[in-house]
Short mmCIF file of C-alpha atoms in Angstrom, two decimals:
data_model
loop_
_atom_site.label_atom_id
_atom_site.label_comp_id
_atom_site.label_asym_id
_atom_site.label_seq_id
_atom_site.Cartn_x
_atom_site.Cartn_y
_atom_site.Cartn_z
CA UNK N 16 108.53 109.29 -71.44
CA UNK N 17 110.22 110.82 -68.04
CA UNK N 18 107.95 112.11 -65.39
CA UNK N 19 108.69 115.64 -63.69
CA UNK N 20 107.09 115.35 -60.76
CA UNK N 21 106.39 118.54 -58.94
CA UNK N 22 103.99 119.01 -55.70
CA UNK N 23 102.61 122.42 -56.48
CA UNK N 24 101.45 121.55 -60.01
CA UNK N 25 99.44 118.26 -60.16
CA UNK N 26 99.73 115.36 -62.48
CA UNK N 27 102.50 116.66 -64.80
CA UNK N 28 104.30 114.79 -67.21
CA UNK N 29 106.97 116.90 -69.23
CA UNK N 30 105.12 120.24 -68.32
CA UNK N 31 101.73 118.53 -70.05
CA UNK N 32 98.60 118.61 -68.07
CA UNK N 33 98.12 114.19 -67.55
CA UNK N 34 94.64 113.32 -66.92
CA UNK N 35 93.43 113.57 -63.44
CA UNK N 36 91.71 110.71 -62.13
CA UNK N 37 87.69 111.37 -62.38
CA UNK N 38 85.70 111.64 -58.98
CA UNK N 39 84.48 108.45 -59.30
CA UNK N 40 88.13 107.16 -58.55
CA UNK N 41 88.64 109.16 -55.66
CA UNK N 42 84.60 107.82 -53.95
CA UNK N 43 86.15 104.32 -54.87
CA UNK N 44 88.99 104.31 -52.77
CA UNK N 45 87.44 106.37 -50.07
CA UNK N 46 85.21 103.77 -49.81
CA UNK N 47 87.55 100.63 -49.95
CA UNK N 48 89.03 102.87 -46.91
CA UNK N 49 86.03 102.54 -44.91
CA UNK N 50 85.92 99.36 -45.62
CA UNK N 51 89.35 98.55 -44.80
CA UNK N 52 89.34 100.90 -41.49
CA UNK N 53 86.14 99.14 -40.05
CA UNK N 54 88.08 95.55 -40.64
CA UNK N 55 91.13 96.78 -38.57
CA UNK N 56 88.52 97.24 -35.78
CA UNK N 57 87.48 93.93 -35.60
CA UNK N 58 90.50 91.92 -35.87
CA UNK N 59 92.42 92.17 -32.80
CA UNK N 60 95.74 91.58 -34.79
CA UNK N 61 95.80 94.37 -36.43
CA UNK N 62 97.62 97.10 -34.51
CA UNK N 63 95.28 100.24 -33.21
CA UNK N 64 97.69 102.93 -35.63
CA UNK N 65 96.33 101.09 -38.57
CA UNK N 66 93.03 102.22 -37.85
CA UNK N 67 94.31 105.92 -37.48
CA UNK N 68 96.48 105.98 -40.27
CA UNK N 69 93.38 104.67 -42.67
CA UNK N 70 91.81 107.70 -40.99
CA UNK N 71 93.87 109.79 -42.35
CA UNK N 72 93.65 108.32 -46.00
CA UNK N 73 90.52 108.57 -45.76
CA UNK N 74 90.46 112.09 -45.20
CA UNK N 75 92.83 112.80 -47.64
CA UNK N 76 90.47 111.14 -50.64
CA UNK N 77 87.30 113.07 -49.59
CA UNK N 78 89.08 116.20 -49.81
CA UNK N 79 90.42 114.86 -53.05
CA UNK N 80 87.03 114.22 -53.92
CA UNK N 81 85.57 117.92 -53.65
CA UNK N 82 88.93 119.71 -54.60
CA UNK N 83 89.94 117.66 -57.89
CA UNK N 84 92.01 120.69 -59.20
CA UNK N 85 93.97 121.42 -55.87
CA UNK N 86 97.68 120.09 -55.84
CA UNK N 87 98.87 117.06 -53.65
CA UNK N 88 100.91 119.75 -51.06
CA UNK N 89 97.34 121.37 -50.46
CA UNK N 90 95.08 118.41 -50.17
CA UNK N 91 97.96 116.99 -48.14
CA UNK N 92 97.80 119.93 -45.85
CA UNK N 93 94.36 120.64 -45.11
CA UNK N 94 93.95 116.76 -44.63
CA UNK N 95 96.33 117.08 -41.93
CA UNK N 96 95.09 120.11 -40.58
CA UNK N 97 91.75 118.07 -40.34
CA UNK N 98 93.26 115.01 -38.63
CA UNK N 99 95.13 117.11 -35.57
CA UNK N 100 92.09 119.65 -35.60
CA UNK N 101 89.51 116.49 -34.63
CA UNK N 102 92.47 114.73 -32.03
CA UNK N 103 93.07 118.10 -30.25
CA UNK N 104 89.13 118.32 -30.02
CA UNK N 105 89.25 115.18 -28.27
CA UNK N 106 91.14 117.41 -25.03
CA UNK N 107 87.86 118.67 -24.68
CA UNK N 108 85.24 117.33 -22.54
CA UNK N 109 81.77 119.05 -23.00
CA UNK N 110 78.89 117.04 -22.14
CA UNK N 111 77.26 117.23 -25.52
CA UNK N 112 80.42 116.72 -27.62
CA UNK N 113 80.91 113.56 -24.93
CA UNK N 114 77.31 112.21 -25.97
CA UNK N 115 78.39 111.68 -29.01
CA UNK N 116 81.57 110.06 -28.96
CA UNK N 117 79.12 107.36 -26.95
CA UNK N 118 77.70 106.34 -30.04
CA UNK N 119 79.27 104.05 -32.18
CA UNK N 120 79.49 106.59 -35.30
CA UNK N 121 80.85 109.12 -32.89
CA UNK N 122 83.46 107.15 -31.34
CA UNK N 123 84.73 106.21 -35.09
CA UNK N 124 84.59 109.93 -36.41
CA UNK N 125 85.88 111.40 -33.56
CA UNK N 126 87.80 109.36 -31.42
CA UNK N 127 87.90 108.96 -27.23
CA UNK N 128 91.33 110.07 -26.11
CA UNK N 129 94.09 112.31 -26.84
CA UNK N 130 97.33 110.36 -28.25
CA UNK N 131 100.35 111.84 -29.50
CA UNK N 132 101.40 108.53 -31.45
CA UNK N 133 97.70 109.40 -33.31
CA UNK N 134 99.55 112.09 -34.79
CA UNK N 135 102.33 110.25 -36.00
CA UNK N 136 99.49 107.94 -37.74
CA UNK N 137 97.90 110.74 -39.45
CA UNK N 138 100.97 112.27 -40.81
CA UNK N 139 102.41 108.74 -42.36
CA UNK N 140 98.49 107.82 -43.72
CA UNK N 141 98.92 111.25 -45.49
CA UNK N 142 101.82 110.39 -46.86
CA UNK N 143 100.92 107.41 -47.85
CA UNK N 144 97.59 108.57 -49.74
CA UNK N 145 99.73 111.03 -51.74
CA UNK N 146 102.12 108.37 -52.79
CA UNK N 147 99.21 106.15 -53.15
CA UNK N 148 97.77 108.41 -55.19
CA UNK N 149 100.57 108.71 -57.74
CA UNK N 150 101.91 105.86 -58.05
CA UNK N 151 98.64 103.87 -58.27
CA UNK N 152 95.52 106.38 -59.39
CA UNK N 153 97.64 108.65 -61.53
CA UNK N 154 98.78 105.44 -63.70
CA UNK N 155 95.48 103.61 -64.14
CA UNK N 156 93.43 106.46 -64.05
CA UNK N 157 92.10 105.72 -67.62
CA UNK N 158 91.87 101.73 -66.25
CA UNK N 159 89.71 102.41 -62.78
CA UNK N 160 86.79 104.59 -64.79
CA UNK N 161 86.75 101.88 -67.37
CA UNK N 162 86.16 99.30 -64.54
CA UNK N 163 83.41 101.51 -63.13
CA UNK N 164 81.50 102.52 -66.02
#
């Protein structure tokens, strides 16, 4: 069977609704992001973008997670929108918002400094959700909520 892939209409094979992959796919991976975001922390080898761009997947499956029936351009979007929203808000320096970026949870969420490159990580961790997201959750969508039930 040939896929038509389109970005405005998700999950479509042929013009056929395919099943969307439940909630509880979407928490799973969001998750194993965390996960794999706070271990590119603490290993020094692993470049700083890493962290940044599993940021932005991150992002991208929580919004998957509340807006299931949204397509991949709109997730992709507001996840985006999201990202650059909280590294512009790191120009500003108000005493409160500065408090807590001192904790360790702040610091994670919201990031220290202003960096262009940070940017560049968000857009390709986008990117790389959505094509995670269809190559990998759209295939064994049936296979992950087996493994979790």
């Amino acid at each position: 069977m040939q896929r038509n892939w389109s970005p405005t209409r998700p999950f479509c094979w042929n013009g056929l609704q395919a099943m969307i992959p439940s909630r509880k796919s979407y928490l799973v991976v969001a998750m194993a992001t965390i996960l794999l975001g706070l271990c590119s922390r603490v290993f020094s080898v692993v470049p700083l973008f890493v962290g940044d761009l599993l940021y932005a997947v991150l992002i991208y499956f929580i919004f998957r997670f509340f807006f299931t029936t949204q397509t991949a351009v709109v997730i992709a979007i507001m996840s985006l929108f999201f990202c650059f929203a909280i590294e512009t808000l790191q120009l500003v320096r108000w005493n409160w918002l500065l408090q807590i970026r001192g904790t360790a949870v702040g610091r994670l969420v919201l990031g220290q400094d202003f960096l262009f490159a940070d940017l560049i990580a968000y857009t390709f961790g986008v990117l790389l959700a959505v094509v995670f997201e269809r190559v990998v959750l759209e295939r064994s969508s049936n296979g992950i909520d087996k493994l979790l039930k």
